[in-house]
Tab-separated table of C-alpha atoms in Angstrom:
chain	number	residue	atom	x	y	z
A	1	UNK	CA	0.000	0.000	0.000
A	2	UNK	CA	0.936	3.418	-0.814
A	3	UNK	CA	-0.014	7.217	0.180
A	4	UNK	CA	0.683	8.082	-3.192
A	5	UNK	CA	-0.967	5.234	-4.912
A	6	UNK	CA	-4.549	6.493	-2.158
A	7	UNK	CA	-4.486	2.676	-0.947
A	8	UNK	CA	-3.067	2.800	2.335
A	9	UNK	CA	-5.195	1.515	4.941
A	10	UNK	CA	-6.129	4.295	7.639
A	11	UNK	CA	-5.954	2.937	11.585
A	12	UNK	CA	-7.397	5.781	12.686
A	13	UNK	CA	-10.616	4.610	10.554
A	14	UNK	CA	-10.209	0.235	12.028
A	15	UNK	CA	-10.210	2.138	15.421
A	16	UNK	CA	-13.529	4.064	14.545
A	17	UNK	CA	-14.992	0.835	12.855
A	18	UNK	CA	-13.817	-1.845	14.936
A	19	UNK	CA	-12.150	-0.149	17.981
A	20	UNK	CA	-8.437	-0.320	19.407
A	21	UNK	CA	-8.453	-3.605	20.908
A	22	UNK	CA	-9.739	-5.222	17.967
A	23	UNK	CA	-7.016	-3.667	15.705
A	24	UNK	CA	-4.120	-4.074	18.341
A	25	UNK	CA	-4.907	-7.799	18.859
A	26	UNK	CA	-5.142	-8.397	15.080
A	27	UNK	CA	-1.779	-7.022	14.686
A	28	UNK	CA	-0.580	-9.260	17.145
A	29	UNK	CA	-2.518	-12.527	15.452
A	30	UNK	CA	-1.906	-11.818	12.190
A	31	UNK	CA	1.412	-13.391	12.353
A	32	UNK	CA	4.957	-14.061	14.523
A	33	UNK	CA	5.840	-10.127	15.033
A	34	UNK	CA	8.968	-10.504	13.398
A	35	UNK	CA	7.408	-11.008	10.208
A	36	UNK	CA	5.696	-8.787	7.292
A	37	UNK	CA	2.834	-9.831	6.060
A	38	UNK	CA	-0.475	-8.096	3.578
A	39	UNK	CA	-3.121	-6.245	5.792
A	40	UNK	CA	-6.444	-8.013	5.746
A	41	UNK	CA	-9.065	-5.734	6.577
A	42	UNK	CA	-11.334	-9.619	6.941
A	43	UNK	CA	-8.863	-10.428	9.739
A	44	UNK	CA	-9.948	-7.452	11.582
A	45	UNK	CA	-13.161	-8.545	11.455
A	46	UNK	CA	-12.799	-12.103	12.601
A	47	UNK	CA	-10.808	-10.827	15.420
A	48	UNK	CA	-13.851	-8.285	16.442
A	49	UNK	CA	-16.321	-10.668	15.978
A	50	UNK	CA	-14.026	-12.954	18.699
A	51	UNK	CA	-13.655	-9.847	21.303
A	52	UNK	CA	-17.871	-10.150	20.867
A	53	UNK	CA	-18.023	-13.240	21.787
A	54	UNK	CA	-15.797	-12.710	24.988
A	55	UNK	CA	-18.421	-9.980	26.148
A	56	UNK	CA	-21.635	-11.865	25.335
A	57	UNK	CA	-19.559	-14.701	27.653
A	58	UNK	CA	-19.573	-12.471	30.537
A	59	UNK	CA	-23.034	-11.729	30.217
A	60	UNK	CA	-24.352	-15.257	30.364
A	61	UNK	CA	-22.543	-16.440	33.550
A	62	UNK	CA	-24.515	-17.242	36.469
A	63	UNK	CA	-26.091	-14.646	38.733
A	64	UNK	CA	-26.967	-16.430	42.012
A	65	UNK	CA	-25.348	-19.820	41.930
A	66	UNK	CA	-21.348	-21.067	41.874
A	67	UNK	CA	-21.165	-24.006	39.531
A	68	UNK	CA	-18.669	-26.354	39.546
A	69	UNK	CA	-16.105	-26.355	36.576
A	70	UNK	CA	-16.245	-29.282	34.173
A	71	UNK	CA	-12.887	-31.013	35.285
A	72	UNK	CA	-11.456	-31.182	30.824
A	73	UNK	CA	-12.420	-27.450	30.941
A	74	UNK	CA	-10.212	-26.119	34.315
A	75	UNK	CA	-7.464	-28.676	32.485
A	76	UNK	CA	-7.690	-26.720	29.595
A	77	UNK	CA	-7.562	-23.539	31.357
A	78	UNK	CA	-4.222	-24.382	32.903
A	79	UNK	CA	-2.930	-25.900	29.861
A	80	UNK	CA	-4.040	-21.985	28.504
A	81	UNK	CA	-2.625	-20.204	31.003
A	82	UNK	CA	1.026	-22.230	30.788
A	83	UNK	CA	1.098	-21.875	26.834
A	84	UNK	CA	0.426	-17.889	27.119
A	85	UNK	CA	2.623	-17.066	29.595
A	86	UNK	CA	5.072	-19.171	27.753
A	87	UNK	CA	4.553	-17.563	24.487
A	88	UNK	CA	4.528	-13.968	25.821
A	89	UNK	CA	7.784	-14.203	26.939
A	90	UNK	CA	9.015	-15.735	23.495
A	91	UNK	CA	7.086	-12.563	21.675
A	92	UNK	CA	4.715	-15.428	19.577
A	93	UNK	CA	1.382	-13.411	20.049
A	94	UNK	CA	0.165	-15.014	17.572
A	95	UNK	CA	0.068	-18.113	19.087
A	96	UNK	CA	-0.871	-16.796	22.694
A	97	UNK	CA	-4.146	-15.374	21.086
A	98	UNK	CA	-4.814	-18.314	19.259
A	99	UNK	CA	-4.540	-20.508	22.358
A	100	UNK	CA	-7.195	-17.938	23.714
A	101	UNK	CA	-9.459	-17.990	21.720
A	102	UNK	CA	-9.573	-21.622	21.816
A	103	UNK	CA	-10.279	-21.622	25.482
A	104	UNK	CA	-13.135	-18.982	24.545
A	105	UNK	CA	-14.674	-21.420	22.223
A	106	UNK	CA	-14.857	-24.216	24.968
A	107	UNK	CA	-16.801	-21.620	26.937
A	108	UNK	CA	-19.001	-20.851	24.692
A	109	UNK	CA	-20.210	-24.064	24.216
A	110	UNK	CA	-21.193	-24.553	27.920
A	111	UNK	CA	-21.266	-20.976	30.238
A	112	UNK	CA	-23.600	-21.790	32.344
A	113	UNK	CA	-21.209	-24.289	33.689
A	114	UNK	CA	-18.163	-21.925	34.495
A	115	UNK	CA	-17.340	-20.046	37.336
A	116	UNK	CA	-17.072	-16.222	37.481
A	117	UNK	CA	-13.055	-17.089	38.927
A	118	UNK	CA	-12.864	-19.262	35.541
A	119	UNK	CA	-13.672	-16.315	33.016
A	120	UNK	CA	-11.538	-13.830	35.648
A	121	UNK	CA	-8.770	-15.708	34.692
A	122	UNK	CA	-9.025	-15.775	31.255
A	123	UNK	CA	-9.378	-11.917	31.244
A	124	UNK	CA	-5.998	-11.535	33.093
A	125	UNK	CA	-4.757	-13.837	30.277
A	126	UNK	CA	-6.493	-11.497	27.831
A	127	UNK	CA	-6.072	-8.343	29.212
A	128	UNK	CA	-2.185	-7.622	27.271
A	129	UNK	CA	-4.037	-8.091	23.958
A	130	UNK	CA	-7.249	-6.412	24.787
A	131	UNK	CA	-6.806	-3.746	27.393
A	132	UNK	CA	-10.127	-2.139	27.210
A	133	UNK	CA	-12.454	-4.433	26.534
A	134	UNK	CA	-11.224	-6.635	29.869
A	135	UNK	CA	-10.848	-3.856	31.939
A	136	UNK	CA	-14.838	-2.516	31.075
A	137	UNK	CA	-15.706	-6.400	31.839
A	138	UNK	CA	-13.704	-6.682	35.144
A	139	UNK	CA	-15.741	-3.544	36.349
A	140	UNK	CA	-18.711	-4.979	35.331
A	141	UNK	CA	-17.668	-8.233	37.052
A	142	UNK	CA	-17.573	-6.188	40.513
A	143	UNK	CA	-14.044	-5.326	40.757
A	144	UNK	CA	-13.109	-1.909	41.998
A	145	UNK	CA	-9.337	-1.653	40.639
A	146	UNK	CA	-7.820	-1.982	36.968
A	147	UNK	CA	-7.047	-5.883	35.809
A	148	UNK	CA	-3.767	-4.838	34.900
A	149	UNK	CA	-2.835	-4.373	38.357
A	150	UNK	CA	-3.731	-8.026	39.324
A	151	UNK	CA	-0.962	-10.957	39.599
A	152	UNK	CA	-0.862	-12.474	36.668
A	153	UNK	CA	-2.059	-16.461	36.526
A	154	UNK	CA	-0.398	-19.393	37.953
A	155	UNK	CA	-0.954	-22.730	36.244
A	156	UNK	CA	-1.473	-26.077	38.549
A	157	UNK	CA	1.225	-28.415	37.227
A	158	UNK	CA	-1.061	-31.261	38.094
A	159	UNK	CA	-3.511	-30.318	36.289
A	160	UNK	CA	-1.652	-29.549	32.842
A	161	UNK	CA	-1.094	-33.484	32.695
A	162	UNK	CA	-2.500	-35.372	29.968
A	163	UNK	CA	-4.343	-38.376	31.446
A	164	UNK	CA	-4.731	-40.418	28.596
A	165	UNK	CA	-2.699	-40.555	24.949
A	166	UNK	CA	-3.671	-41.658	21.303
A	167	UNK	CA	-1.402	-44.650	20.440
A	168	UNK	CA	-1.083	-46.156	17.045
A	169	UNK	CA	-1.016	-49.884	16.649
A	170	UNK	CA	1.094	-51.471	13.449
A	171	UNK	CA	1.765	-54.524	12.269
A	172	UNK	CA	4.640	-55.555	10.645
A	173	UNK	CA	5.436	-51.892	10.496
A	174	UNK	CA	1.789	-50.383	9.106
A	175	UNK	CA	-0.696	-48.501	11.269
A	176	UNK	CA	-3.991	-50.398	11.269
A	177	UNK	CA	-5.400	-48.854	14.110
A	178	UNK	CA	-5.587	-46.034	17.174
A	179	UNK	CA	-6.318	-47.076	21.177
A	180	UNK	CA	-6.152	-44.070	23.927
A	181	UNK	CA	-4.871	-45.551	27.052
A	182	UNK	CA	-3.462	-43.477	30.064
A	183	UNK	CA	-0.848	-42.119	30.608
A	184	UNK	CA	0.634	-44.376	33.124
A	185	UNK	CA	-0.288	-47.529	31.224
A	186	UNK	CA	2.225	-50.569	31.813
A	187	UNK	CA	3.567	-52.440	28.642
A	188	UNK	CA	1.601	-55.641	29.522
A	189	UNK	CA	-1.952	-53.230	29.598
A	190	UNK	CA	-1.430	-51.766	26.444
A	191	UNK	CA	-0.334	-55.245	24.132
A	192	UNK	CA	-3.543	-56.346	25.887
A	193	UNK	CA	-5.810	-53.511	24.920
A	194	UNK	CA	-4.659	-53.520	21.533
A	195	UNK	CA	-4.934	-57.331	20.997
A	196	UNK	CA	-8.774	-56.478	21.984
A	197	UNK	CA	-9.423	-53.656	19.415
A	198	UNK	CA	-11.795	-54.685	17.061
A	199	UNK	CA	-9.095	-53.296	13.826
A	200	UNK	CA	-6.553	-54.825	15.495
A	201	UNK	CA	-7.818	-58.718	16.203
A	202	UNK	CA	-8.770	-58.963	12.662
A	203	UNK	CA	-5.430	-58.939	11.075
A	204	UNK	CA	-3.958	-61.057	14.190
A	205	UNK	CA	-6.555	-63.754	13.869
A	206	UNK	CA	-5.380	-66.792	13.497
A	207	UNK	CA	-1.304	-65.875	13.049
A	208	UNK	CA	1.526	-65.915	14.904
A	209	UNK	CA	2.832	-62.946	16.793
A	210	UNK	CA	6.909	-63.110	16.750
A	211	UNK	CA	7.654	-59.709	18.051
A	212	UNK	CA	5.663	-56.828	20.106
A	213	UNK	CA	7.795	-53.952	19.635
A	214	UNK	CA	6.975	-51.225	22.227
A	215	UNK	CA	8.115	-47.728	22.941
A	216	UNK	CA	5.722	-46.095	25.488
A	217	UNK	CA	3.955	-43.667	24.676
A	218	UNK	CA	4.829	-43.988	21.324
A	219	UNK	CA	3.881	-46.950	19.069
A	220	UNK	CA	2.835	-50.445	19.445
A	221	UNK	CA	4.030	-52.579	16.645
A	222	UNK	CA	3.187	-56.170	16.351
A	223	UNK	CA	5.390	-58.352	13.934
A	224	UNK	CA	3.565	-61.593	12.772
A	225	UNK	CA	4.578	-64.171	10.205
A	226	UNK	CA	5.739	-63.219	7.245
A	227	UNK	CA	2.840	-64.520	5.321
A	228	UNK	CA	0.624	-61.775	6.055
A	229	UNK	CA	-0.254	-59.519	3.724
């Protein structure tokens, strides 16, 4: 774009249209902020339409009662809170906001079931990349002093644990099929479990296994006779 050329993009008219929060965040979304990269006045958008979402959140949250948060959600809001603070001090915004606003979608999809502390921390999260919008929402949430002066997040190391992984079964060396066990799984669980899957049985039916090759929490490979095909 180019003054001379009467395409260059105007922030003082995305501020007008979309407000400061929505351009500053897009900015830091649009890509690592080392990088150049085309203005899309679409991104803007998408990014505004996000910040609405955020607000309608706060508006649906329970008035009188304090429930309890689905256990996969308060993972996921520790897993958020260690991959932002993480990626704020490496400078990848981009990746920070995108991390938010896939905790946002998980609340969307059930607020009644989140506490007000829930959302509170997902504003402090927020509040670097959109310092207006979550300080008008943390007065509205009851507070009497500015979000930017509260202590950032902590993340509960025990809950940032995955308790259960996606492991692929071969044989002889090809994938045929995909069994989530936990975490803490012993070798002797998992060749059991993945004799039993249904994908799995099929091809072992009837030959003989020679070799279980296992690397935990990695692969499961079974090697059978050679006269399989």
């Amino acid at each position: 774009m180019s003054k001379s050329f009467g395409n260059v993009t105007n922030p003082d008219d995305i501020v007008r249209e979309f407000g400061a929060d929505a351009l500053r965040m897009y900015e830091m979304f649009i890509a690592p902020f080392d990088q150049m990269v085309p203005w899309n006045a679409r991104g803007v958008v998408g990014v505004y339409r996000f910040l609405e979402k955020v607000w309608k959140l706060a508006l649906r949250l329970p008035r009188r009662s304090a429930p309890r948060n689905d256990n996969e959600l308060e993972r996921l809001l520790h897993r958020t809170i260690k991959k932002v603070s993480e990626d704020i001090a490496a400078m990848k915004f981009n990746t920070a906001v995108s991390a938010l606003m896939i905790l946002a979608n998980e609340f969307s999809t059930g607020s009644n079931s989140i506490k007000p502390d829930c959302l509170e921390t997902f504003l402090k999260l927020l509040a670097p990349f959109a310092p207006h919008l979550t300080e008008e929402m943390w007065q509205k949430l009851g507070h009497k002093t500015s979000i930017h002066l509260e202590k950032w997040p902590e993340y509960d190391s025990k809950l940032i644990r995955e308790e259960s992984i996606s492991l692929p079964v071969q044989i002889n060396g090809k994938v045929r099929a995909t069994i989530q066990v936990p975490v803490d799984i012993t070798e002797d669980e998992v060749k059991e479990l993945a004799q039993k899957d249904e994908n799995v049985s099929k091809y072992l039916a009837e030959k003989s296994i020679r070799k279980i090759i296992y690397v935990k929490g990695k692969i499961i490979n079974f090697v059978i006779n050679s006269d399989w095909h």
